[in-house]
Each structure stands twice: as structure tokens, then as C-alpha cells.
């Protein structure tokens, strides 16, 4: 491979993203492995995958060069359109129409993830989980699941579409990582051009709609939607939410947790980062208690850390 993302060698190897201009240097540039030289300053990827998603690849750069086209910065289709960044800061979020969401609440006999829940917990509990977390079925891939992001007011911000192995409950990553976003799919369908329709995305926590039903219950946050669903059965003393990533724990997104007790459950290889994030959130949100579970930190093996297991991999077995 002639071009690759520049390996981390200290703060000097990271740059300001040309799209989100985040105060932290989150941008990784591509280098030519034969010369070890960087390509143009806009050719690279922002590490804020959920909040920004900017990724300008070398192939795109050379196509522009051959066509003598002016440099253009565009959002990738691979990640959600971050039109809620500095370009459109004051506009309200767009929502997925309720009628489209409701159409996904069917065909559970062909939903691989629901099959896995039935095998693990039985029909009654699986059925309850489907209703509680508003799990839908997507036709984007045969057997795919859509995890809708319902905010505290019941509006659907977007949905993460994923494909799972019905027996193991593991994500299908071959021959490619089966993950996409509902607003991207709907945007293509709406305009028929194959390009994502402009969508002012402001993500919320997966499971956020449950906060209003248990206003005094402590909250637990993990990265994975699957883990939040499983843990809600095994450790029911919390309202379980999923952030999607560490970057998904922003102060703006966490405002809905004001005044709550919040326990963060990081993956086995991410305790220090989540602990630092908890301290940031604690300073930004007085009156809200943020704590970090050290359960995995205490029991994880080196293999577990390399695999990045989470609480869902160990509970209930």
C-alpha cells in the first residue's frame, strides 16, 4: 500500500481538521510510504468519527488533480453527515419521520440480532427488549438491525444500521464492516442521486428515551448499543444507554443527564481515557455525578485488552 495514515509519533503528527476545526488536533494526514512525505494538507481523516467524520482519501485527491478540479471538502458517505458542526450551529436537528421508523418494527423473524436475543434470554425477554429499546429491522442487508436514537422527547435523530451473526451475536465485519446510518439511506432514497441528502444531524444517546420513565434511577453508559441492551437485563439497577464512542460523551450530549448519577463502563482497553472524560464532564456539569467502573480494568487479561472486550462480553454467562 503506497499511502497510509501517518502513524502517531507525538502531538506534532496530528493537525487541525479542515472541516470541524476542533480545538484538539484530531486530524491525521496521509503519507506516501515510498517517500515518507505527506500529501496535501486536506488529505486525511478526522479521528472524531461520530462528531465529524471527515475523510478525504488519496484516491479522491489524485482524481481531483487529474481532472484539474478545485479542491473541495465534502462529508463522506461512510459516516453520518455532521451538518450540526460550525457550518449550521444554530439550526434545530432534523428527525427521521415517524412513519419510516414505524415500518421497521416488523419482520423480526429475519432480524439476526433479535434471533440472538431470543437464544440468549428467551422469547419473552427478547420481545420486551425489542419494545423497550425500539429495535427495528432493516432491509439494507438481509438480517440487519436498526438501533434508533430516540431523544428525551421521543424524536428520532437517526438510526445505526448493523448486521450481526445470529448465533454468536458478533458483528459481521467480512468482507467489510456492515454498519451504516438510517439518515444516509433515507437521503439516497429521497433524492435518487446516490448522494446523501443534507441532514442536520445532532446525535443523542441510544436509549435516551428511557430516562423519562425512570427519572431517579442511576444511569450507566457503554459504547455499544448491543452491550446496553444485554446489560439492561443482567444489571437492571441502571438505565443503560450507549454513546457510540468516547467522542459521543460530549457535554452537549450529556446535558440530558443533568442531576443524575452516571456510571461509565469503558471497554477493557479504554479505562484511562474514559476516566479523563469523566473528570471533564464532572467539571462541566456541576450537580451531576460521573463515575467510572473499574470492573474490567481489574479482571481483564492482556488478551482481553487487545480484543477490547466490554461489559457485555462477561455479564450473564
Tab-separated table of N, CA and C in Angstrom, residues 72-201:
chain	number	residue	atom	x	y	z
A	72	UNK	N	-12.072	20.407	-3.016
A	72	UNK	CA	-13.372	20.503	-2.367
A	72	UNK	C	-13.350	19.651	-1.104
A	73	UNK	N	-13.977	20.151	-0.094
A	73	UNK	CA	-14.088	19.420	1.155
A	73	UNK	C	-15.523	18.943	1.273
A	74	UNK	N	-15.702	17.645	1.317
A	74	UNK	CA	-17.050	17.099	1.383
A	74	UNK	C	-17.119	16.042	2.458
A	75	UNK	N	-18.305	15.871	2.998
A	75	UNK	CA	-18.501	14.857	4.006
A	75	UNK	C	-18.569	13.488	3.367
A	76	UNK	N	-18.002	12.466	3.998
A	76	UNK	CA	-18.054	11.122	3.448
A	76	UNK	C	-19.419	10.508	3.649
A	77	UNK	N	-19.738	9.540	2.798
A	77	UNK	CA	-20.983	8.803	2.997
A	77	UNK	C	-20.824	7.718	4.043
A	78	UNK	N	-19.576	7.379	4.377
A	78	UNK	CA	-19.367	6.265	5.294
A	78	UNK	C	-19.834	6.593	6.706
A	79	UNK	N	-19.748	7.873	7.078
A	79	UNK	CA	-20.095	8.285	8.428
A	79	UNK	C	-21.233	9.278	8.371
A	80	UNK	N	-21.923	9.502	9.489
A	80	UNK	CA	-23.063	10.408	9.481
A	80	UNK	C	-22.667	11.826	9.091
A	81	UNK	N	-23.548	12.496	8.370
A	81	UNK	CA	-23.266	13.851	7.935
A	81	UNK	C	-23.267	14.782	9.133
A	82	UNK	N	-22.173	15.450	9.377
A	82	UNK	CA	-22.038	16.287	10.552
A	82	UNK	C	-22.419	17.723	10.229
A	83	UNK	N	-23.621	17.926	9.730
A	83	UNK	CA	-24.043	19.261	9.381
A	83	UNK	C	-24.464	20.058	10.598
A	84	UNK	N	-24.237	19.512	11.811
A	84	UNK	CA	-24.514	20.284	13.015
A	84	UNK	C	-23.248	20.933	13.546
A	85	UNK	N	-22.138	20.877	12.797
A	85	UNK	CA	-20.888	21.480	13.231
A	85	UNK	C	-20.953	22.982	12.996
A	86	UNK	N	-19.803	23.631	12.868
A	86	UNK	CA	-19.754	25.082	12.795
A	86	UNK	C	-20.520	25.632	11.591
A	87	UNK	N	-20.794	24.784	10.585
A	87	UNK	CA	-21.487	25.271	9.398
A	87	UNK	C	-22.949	25.618	9.684
A	88	UNK	N	-23.612	24.877	10.571
A	88	UNK	CA	-25.031	25.108	10.859
A	88	UNK	C	-25.252	24.988	12.365
A	89	UNK	N	-24.635	25.856	13.178
A	89	UNK	CA	-24.624	25.642	14.621
A	89	UNK	C	-25.948	25.896	15.307
A	90	UNK	N	-26.803	26.772	14.760
A	90	UNK	CA	-27.996	27.200	15.489
A	90	UNK	C	-29.280	26.586	14.971
A	91	UNK	N	-29.179	25.759	13.949
A	91	UNK	CA	-30.378	25.156	13.393
A	91	UNK	C	-30.803	23.960	14.233
A	92	UNK	N	-32.098	23.714	14.349
A	92	UNK	CA	-32.563	22.540	15.101
A	92	UNK	C	-32.205	21.264	14.360
A	93	UNK	N	-32.138	20.152	15.071
A	93	UNK	CA	-31.809	18.893	14.394
A	93	UNK	C	-32.925	18.440	13.478
A	94	UNK	N	-32.546	17.702	12.455
A	94	UNK	CA	-33.539	17.024	11.632
A	94	UNK	C	-33.915	15.710	12.302
A	95	UNK	N	-35.113	15.217	11.993
A	95	UNK	CA	-35.596	13.968	12.568
A	95	UNK	C	-36.004	13.002	11.460
A	96	UNK	N	-35.908	11.724	11.772
A	96	UNK	CA	-36.412	10.698	10.861
A	96	UNK	C	-37.934	10.648	11.017
A	97	UNK	N	-38.690	10.695	9.916
A	97	UNK	CA	-40.158	10.667	10.019
A	97	UNK	C	-40.655	9.423	10.747
A	98	UNK	N	-41.664	9.628	11.598
A	98	UNK	CA	-42.180	8.538	12.426
A	98	UNK	C	-42.702	7.382	11.583
A	99	UNK	N	-43.298	7.693	10.431
A	99	UNK	CA	-43.871	6.613	9.625
A	99	UNK	C	-42.789	5.692	9.090
A	100	UNK	N	-41.603	6.238	8.814
A	100	UNK	CA	-40.499	5.402	8.348
A	100	UNK	C	-39.949	4.549	9.474
A	101	UNK	N	-39.874	5.126	10.669
A	101	UNK	CA	-39.416	4.368	11.831
A	101	UNK	C	-40.375	3.223	12.129
A	102	UNK	N	-41.668	3.523	12.104
A	102	UNK	CA	-42.674	2.512	12.432
A	102	UNK	C	-42.645	1.333	11.462
A	103	UNK	N	-42.272	1.589	10.216
A	103	UNK	CA	-42.203	0.497	9.238
A	103	UNK	C	-41.126	-0.525	9.584
A	104	UNK	N	-40.160	-0.121	10.427
A	104	UNK	CA	-39.070	-1.046	10.772
A	104	UNK	C	-39.454	-2.001	11.897
A	105	UNK	N	-40.583	-1.745	12.544
A	105	UNK	CA	-40.979	-2.582	13.679
A	105	UNK	C	-41.741	-3.816	13.195
A	106	UNK	N	-41.051	-4.610	12.411
A	106	UNK	CA	-41.666	-5.795	11.821
A	106	UNK	C	-40.566	-6.749	11.378
A	107	UNK	N	-40.969	-7.900	10.827
A	107	UNK	CA	-40.037	-8.881	10.238
A	107	UNK	C	-38.950	-9.304	11.220
A	108	UNK	N	-39.295	-9.468	12.495
A	108	UNK	CA	-38.287	-9.848	13.482
A	108	UNK	C	-37.821	-11.297	13.311
A	109	UNK	N	-38.592	-12.072	12.593
A	109	UNK	CA	-38.143	-13.441	12.312
A	109	UNK	C	-36.941	-13.480	11.375
A	110	UNK	N	-36.673	-12.360	10.691
A	110	UNK	CA	-35.499	-12.289	9.817
A	110	UNK	C	-34.451	-11.314	10.357
A	111	UNK	N	-34.574	-10.926	11.607
A	111	UNK	CA	-33.645	-9.989	12.238
A	111	UNK	C	-32.604	-10.791	13.033
A	112	UNK	N	-31.360	-10.812	12.554
A	112	UNK	CA	-30.337	-11.649	13.178
A	112	UNK	C	-30.100	-11.317	14.645
A	113	UNK	N	-30.087	-10.043	14.984
A	113	UNK	CA	-29.821	-9.654	16.366
A	113	UNK	C	-30.952	-10.095	17.283
A	114	UNK	N	-32.170	-9.993	16.815
A	114	UNK	CA	-33.309	-10.452	17.624
A	114	UNK	C	-33.247	-11.962	17.807
A	115	UNK	N	-32.834	-12.700	16.781
A	115	UNK	CA	-32.627	-14.142	16.929
A	115	UNK	C	-31.629	-14.430	18.043
A	116	UNK	N	-30.553	-13.651	18.085
A	116	UNK	CA	-29.535	-13.828	19.125
A	116	UNK	C	-30.121	-13.549	20.509
A	117	UNK	N	-30.918	-12.485	20.635
A	117	UNK	CA	-31.536	-12.169	21.930
A	117	UNK	C	-32.467	-13.288	22.383
A	118	UNK	N	-33.219	-13.859	21.455
A	118	UNK	CA	-34.127	-14.955	21.805
A	118	UNK	C	-33.348	-16.166	22.296
A	119	UNK	N	-32.238	-16.474	21.614
A	119	UNK	CA	-31.433	-17.628	22.012
A	119	UNK	C	-30.789	-17.410	23.376
A	120	UNK	N	-30.430	-16.190	23.666
A	120	UNK	CA	-29.727	-15.910	24.920
A	120	UNK	C	-30.671	-15.747	26.101
A	121	UNK	N	-31.817	-15.076	25.888
A	121	UNK	CA	-32.680	-14.724	27.018
A	121	UNK	C	-34.069	-15.344	26.956
A	122	UNK	N	-34.426	-15.936	25.836
A	122	UNK	CA	-35.769	-16.456	25.686
A	122	UNK	C	-36.675	-15.451	24.997
A	123	UNK	N	-37.807	-15.956	24.499
A	123	UNK	CA	-38.703	-15.129	23.698
A	123	UNK	C	-39.262	-13.943	24.478
A	124	UNK	N	-39.721	-14.176	25.712
A	124	UNK	CA	-40.403	-13.116	26.468
A	124	UNK	C	-39.483	-11.930	26.725
A	125	UNK	N	-38.268	-12.194	27.184
A	125	UNK	CA	-37.336	-11.106	27.479
A	125	UNK	C	-36.898	-10.424	26.186
A	126	UNK	N	-36.621	-11.207	25.144
A	126	UNK	CA	-36.220	-10.616	23.867
A	126	UNK	C	-37.317	-9.693	23.339
A	127	UNK	N	-38.551	-10.124	23.449
A	127	UNK	CA	-39.674	-9.315	22.988
A	127	UNK	C	-39.772	-8.010	23.764
A	128	UNK	N	-39.535	-8.099	25.077
A	128	UNK	CA	-39.577	-6.899	25.915
A	128	UNK	C	-38.452	-5.933	25.556
A	129	UNK	N	-37.273	-6.462	25.271
A	129	UNK	CA	-36.139	-5.624	24.899
A	129	UNK	C	-36.377	-4.908	23.575
A	130	UNK	N	-36.972	-5.620	22.620
A	130	UNK	CA	-37.285	-5.018	21.322
A	130	UNK	C	-38.189	-3.804	21.510
A	131	UNK	N	-39.191	-3.944	22.381
A	131	UNK	CA	-40.101	-2.832	22.623
A	131	UNK	C	-39.469	-1.719	23.429
A	132	UNK	N	-38.702	-2.085	24.436
A	132	UNK	CA	-38.107	-1.068	25.316
A	132	UNK	C	-37.124	-0.186	24.558
A	133	UNK	N	-36.261	-0.804	23.765
A	133	UNK	CA	-35.226	-0.044	23.070
A	133	UNK	C	-35.605	0.317	21.635
A	134	UNK	N	-36.837	0.022	21.238
A	134	UNK	CA	-37.319	0.362	19.898
A	134	UNK	C	-36.393	-0.194	18.811
A	135	UNK	N	-36.063	-1.460	18.939
A	135	UNK	CA	-35.191	-2.108	17.963
A	135	UNK	C	-35.977	-2.368	16.685
A	136	UNK	N	-35.413	-2.011	15.550
A	136	UNK	CA	-36.088	-2.201	14.283
A	136	UNK	C	-35.353	-3.167	13.374
A	137	UNK	N	-36.007	-3.532	12.288
A	137	UNK	CA	-35.425	-4.397	11.269
A	137	UNK	C	-35.171	-3.571	10.019
A	138	UNK	N	-33.985	-3.731	9.451
A	138	UNK	CA	-33.631	-3.007	8.231
A	138	UNK	C	-33.507	-3.972	7.061
A	139	UNK	N	-33.928	-3.525	5.898
A	139	UNK	CA	-33.776	-4.320	4.684
A	139	UNK	C	-32.485	-3.980	3.938
A	140	UNK	N	-31.667	-3.126	4.534
A	140	UNK	CA	-30.441	-2.707	3.852
A	140	UNK	C	-29.519	-3.891	3.574
A	141	UNK	N	-29.409	-4.801	4.554
A	141	UNK	CA	-28.768	-6.106	4.366
A	141	UNK	C	-29.725	-7.150	4.916
A	142	UNK	N	-29.813	-8.317	4.319
A	142	UNK	CA	-30.669	-9.368	4.867
A	142	UNK	C	-30.254	-9.691	6.299
A	143	UNK	N	-31.211	-9.574	7.234
A	143	UNK	CA	-30.934	-9.873	8.630
A	143	UNK	C	-30.488	-8.690	9.454
A	144	UNK	N	-30.415	-7.498	8.866
A	144	UNK	CA	-29.851	-6.334	9.553
A	144	UNK	C	-30.803	-5.763	10.602
A	145	UNK	N	-30.208	-5.063	11.559
A	145	UNK	CA	-30.913	-4.428	12.666
A	145	UNK	C	-30.695	-2.928	12.592
A	146	UNK	N	-31.699	-2.155	13.008
A	146	UNK	CA	-31.519	-0.710	13.126
A	146	UNK	C	-31.767	-0.308	14.572
A	147	UNK	N	-30.785	0.366	15.162
A	147	UNK	CA	-30.875	0.877	16.523
A	147	UNK	C	-31.233	2.363	16.436
A	148	UNK	N	-32.498	2.675	16.660
A	148	UNK	CA	-32.963	4.046	16.546
A	148	UNK	C	-32.500	4.880	17.734
A	149	UNK	N	-32.090	6.104	17.463
A	149	UNK	CA	-31.727	7.053	18.512
A	149	UNK	C	-32.920	7.962	18.789
A	150	UNK	N	-33.685	7.615	19.821
A	150	UNK	CA	-34.816	8.431	20.248
A	150	UNK	C	-34.345	9.363	21.361
A	151	UNK	N	-34.576	10.661	21.196
A	151	UNK	CA	-34.154	11.592	22.232
A	151	UNK	C	-35.165	11.622	23.370
A	152	UNK	N	-34.914	12.480	24.361
A	152	UNK	CA	-35.761	12.524	25.558
A	152	UNK	C	-37.187	12.955	25.247
A	153	UNK	N	-37.417	13.543	24.076
A	153	UNK	CA	-38.762	13.963	23.677
A	153	UNK	C	-39.417	12.961	22.731
A	154	UNK	N	-38.733	11.866	22.452
A	154	UNK	CA	-39.297	10.838	21.586
A	154	UNK	C	-39.049	11.059	20.106
A	155	UNK	N	-38.275	12.091	19.754
A	155	UNK	CA	-37.929	12.324	18.347
A	155	UNK	C	-36.779	11.415	17.939
A	156	UNK	N	-36.809	10.943	16.704
A	156	UNK	CA	-35.776	10.030	16.224
A	156	UNK	C	-34.708	10.823	15.476
A	157	UNK	N	-33.504	10.882	16.061
A	157	UNK	CA	-32.416	11.671	15.475
A	157	UNK	C	-31.813	10.951	14.264
A	158	UNK	N	-31.569	9.656	14.407
A	158	UNK	CA	-31.074	8.820	13.317
A	158	UNK	C	-31.171	7.371	13.780
A	159	UNK	N	-30.622	6.461	13.023
A	159	UNK	CA	-30.580	5.052	13.414
A	159	UNK	C	-29.308	4.421	12.892
A	160	UNK	N	-28.678	3.615	13.722
A	160	UNK	CA	-27.468	2.911	13.296
A	160	UNK	C	-27.886	1.545	12.772
A	161	UNK	N	-27.550	1.261	11.526
A	161	UNK	CA	-27.918	0.007	10.880
A	161	UNK	C	-26.707	-0.920	10.928
A	162	UNK	N	-26.893	-2.134	11.483
A	162	UNK	CA	-25.775	-3.057	11.667
A	162	UNK	C	-26.239	-4.481	11.380
A	163	UNK	N	-25.268	-5.320	11.047
A	163	UNK	CA	-25.555	-6.723	10.775
A	163	UNK	C	-24.790	-7.590	11.767
A	164	UNK	N	-25.501	-8.535	12.388
A	164	UNK	CA	-24.917	-9.421	13.390
A	164	UNK	C	-25.028	-10.874	12.951
A	165	UNK	N	-24.135	-11.682	13.507
A	165	UNK	CA	-24.248	-13.123	13.373
A	165	UNK	C	-25.337	-13.582	14.346
A	166	UNK	N	-26.378	-14.274	13.887
A	166	UNK	CA	-27.491	-14.621	14.773
A	166	UNK	C	-27.124	-15.620	15.861
A	167	UNK	N	-26.041	-16.369	15.688
A	167	UNK	CA	-25.653	-17.374	16.683
A	167	UNK	C	-24.677	-16.822	17.715
A	168	UNK	N	-23.693	-16.058	17.284
A	168	UNK	CA	-22.671	-15.552	18.205
A	168	UNK	C	-22.983	-14.165	18.733
A	169	UNK	N	-23.836	-13.433	18.049
A	169	UNK	CA	-24.100	-12.059	18.447
A	169	UNK	C	-22.982	-11.107	18.091
A	170	UNK	N	-21.998	-11.574	17.321
A	170	UNK	CA	-20.886	-10.726	16.904
A	170	UNK	C	-21.252	-9.972	15.625
A	171	UNK	N	-20.674	-8.775	15.489
A	171	UNK	CA	-20.914	-8.009	14.282
A	171	UNK	C	-20.280	-8.682	13.075
A	172	UNK	N	-20.916	-8.571	11.925
A	172	UNK	CA	-20.383	-9.101	10.674
A	172	UNK	C	-19.426	-8.059	10.101
A	173	UNK	N	-18.154	-8.410	10.021
A	173	UNK	CA	-17.126	-7.477	9.564
A	173	UNK	C	-16.479	-7.906	8.243
A	174	UNK	N	-16.874	-9.056	7.723
A	174	UNK	CA	-16.289	-9.559	6.482
A	174	UNK	C	-17.400	-9.776	5.451
A	175	UNK	N	-17.173	-9.484	4.191
A	175	UNK	CA	-15.928	-8.961	3.607
A	175	UNK	C	-15.717	-7.474	3.873
A	176	UNK	N	-16.654	-6.841	4.608
A	176	UNK	CA	-16.494	-5.444	5.002
A	176	UNK	C	-17.328	-5.251	6.273
A	177	UNK	N	-17.089	-4.149	6.941
A	177	UNK	CA	-17.784	-3.842	8.186
A	177	UNK	C	-19.216	-3.398	7.875
A	178	UNK	N	-20.181	-4.192	8.284
A	178	UNK	CA	-21.578	-3.914	7.952
A	178	UNK	C	-22.172	-2.922	8.954
A	179	UNK	N	-21.985	-1.654	8.669
A	179	UNK	CA	-22.542	-0.594	9.501
A	179	UNK	C	-22.812	0.620	8.630
A	180	UNK	N	-23.984	1.211	8.774
A	180	UNK	CA	-24.325	2.442	8.064
A	180	UNK	C	-25.372	3.173	8.900
A	181	UNK	N	-25.950	4.235	8.327
A	181	UNK	CA	-26.836	5.114	9.094
A	181	UNK	C	-28.149	5.329	8.357
A	182	UNK	N	-29.222	5.363	9.116
A	182	UNK	CA	-30.554	5.457	8.521
A	182	UNK	C	-30.736	6.752	7.749
A	183	UNK	N	-30.246	7.879	8.270
A	183	UNK	CA	-30.464	9.148	7.570
A	183	UNK	C	-29.714	9.180	6.243
A	184	UNK	N	-28.605	8.443	6.165
A	184	UNK	CA	-27.883	8.359	4.894
A	184	UNK	C	-28.691	7.556	3.877
A	185	UNK	N	-29.240	6.419	4.310
A	185	UNK	CA	-30.028	5.574	3.410
A	185	UNK	C	-31.263	6.322	2.922
A	186	UNK	N	-31.947	6.981	3.853
A	186	UNK	CA	-33.171	7.701	3.503
A	186	UNK	C	-32.860	8.872	2.578
A	187	UNK	N	-31.716	9.533	2.805
A	187	UNK	CA	-31.332	10.641	1.944
A	187	UNK	C	-31.131	10.205	0.513
A	188	UNK	N	-30.512	9.026	0.311
A	188	UNK	CA	-30.328	8.495	-1.037
A	188	UNK	C	-31.670	8.185	-1.686
A	189	UNK	N	-32.574	7.616	-0.891
A	189	UNK	CA	-33.874	7.242	-1.446
A	189	UNK	C	-34.671	8.480	-1.848
A	190	UNK	N	-34.512	9.557	-1.043
A	190	UNK	CA	-35.315	10.746	-1.285
A	190	UNK	C	-34.922	11.490	-2.550
A	191	UNK	N	-33.591	11.612	-2.789
A	191	UNK	CA	-33.217	12.424	-3.939
A	191	UNK	C	-32.819	11.615	-5.171
A	192	UNK	N	-32.630	10.311	-5.020
A	192	UNK	CA	-32.368	9.454	-6.152
A	192	UNK	C	-31.037	9.683	-6.840
A	193	UNK	N	-30.160	10.482	-6.225
A	193	UNK	CA	-28.899	10.815	-6.875
A	193	UNK	C	-27.750	9.944	-6.428
A	194	UNK	N	-27.956	9.139	-5.360
A	194	UNK	CA	-26.870	8.355	-4.814
A	194	UNK	C	-26.005	9.136	-3.853
A	195	UNK	N	-26.305	10.417	-3.648
A	195	UNK	CA	-25.574	11.240	-2.698
A	195	UNK	C	-26.463	11.517	-1.484
A	196	UNK	N	-25.824	11.589	-0.307
A	196	UNK	CA	-26.593	11.781	0.908
A	196	UNK	C	-27.270	13.153	0.921
A	197	UNK	N	-28.538	13.177	1.233
A	197	UNK	CA	-29.288	14.414	1.354
A	197	UNK	C	-28.799	15.180	2.563
A	198	UNK	N	-28.770	16.522	2.446
A	198	UNK	CA	-28.345	17.346	3.581
A	198	UNK	C	-29.226	17.034	4.784
A	199	UNK	N	-28.609	16.741	5.906
A	199	UNK	CA	-29.353	16.327	7.097
A	199	UNK	C	-28.643	16.913	8.300
A	200	UNK	N	-29.343	17.734	9.053
A	200	UNK	CA	-28.745	18.375	10.220
A	200	UNK	C	-28.779	17.397	11.391
A	201	UNK	N	-27.720	16.615	11.494
A	201	UNK	CA	-27.659	15.545	12.486
A	201	UNK	C	-27.107	16.039	13.814
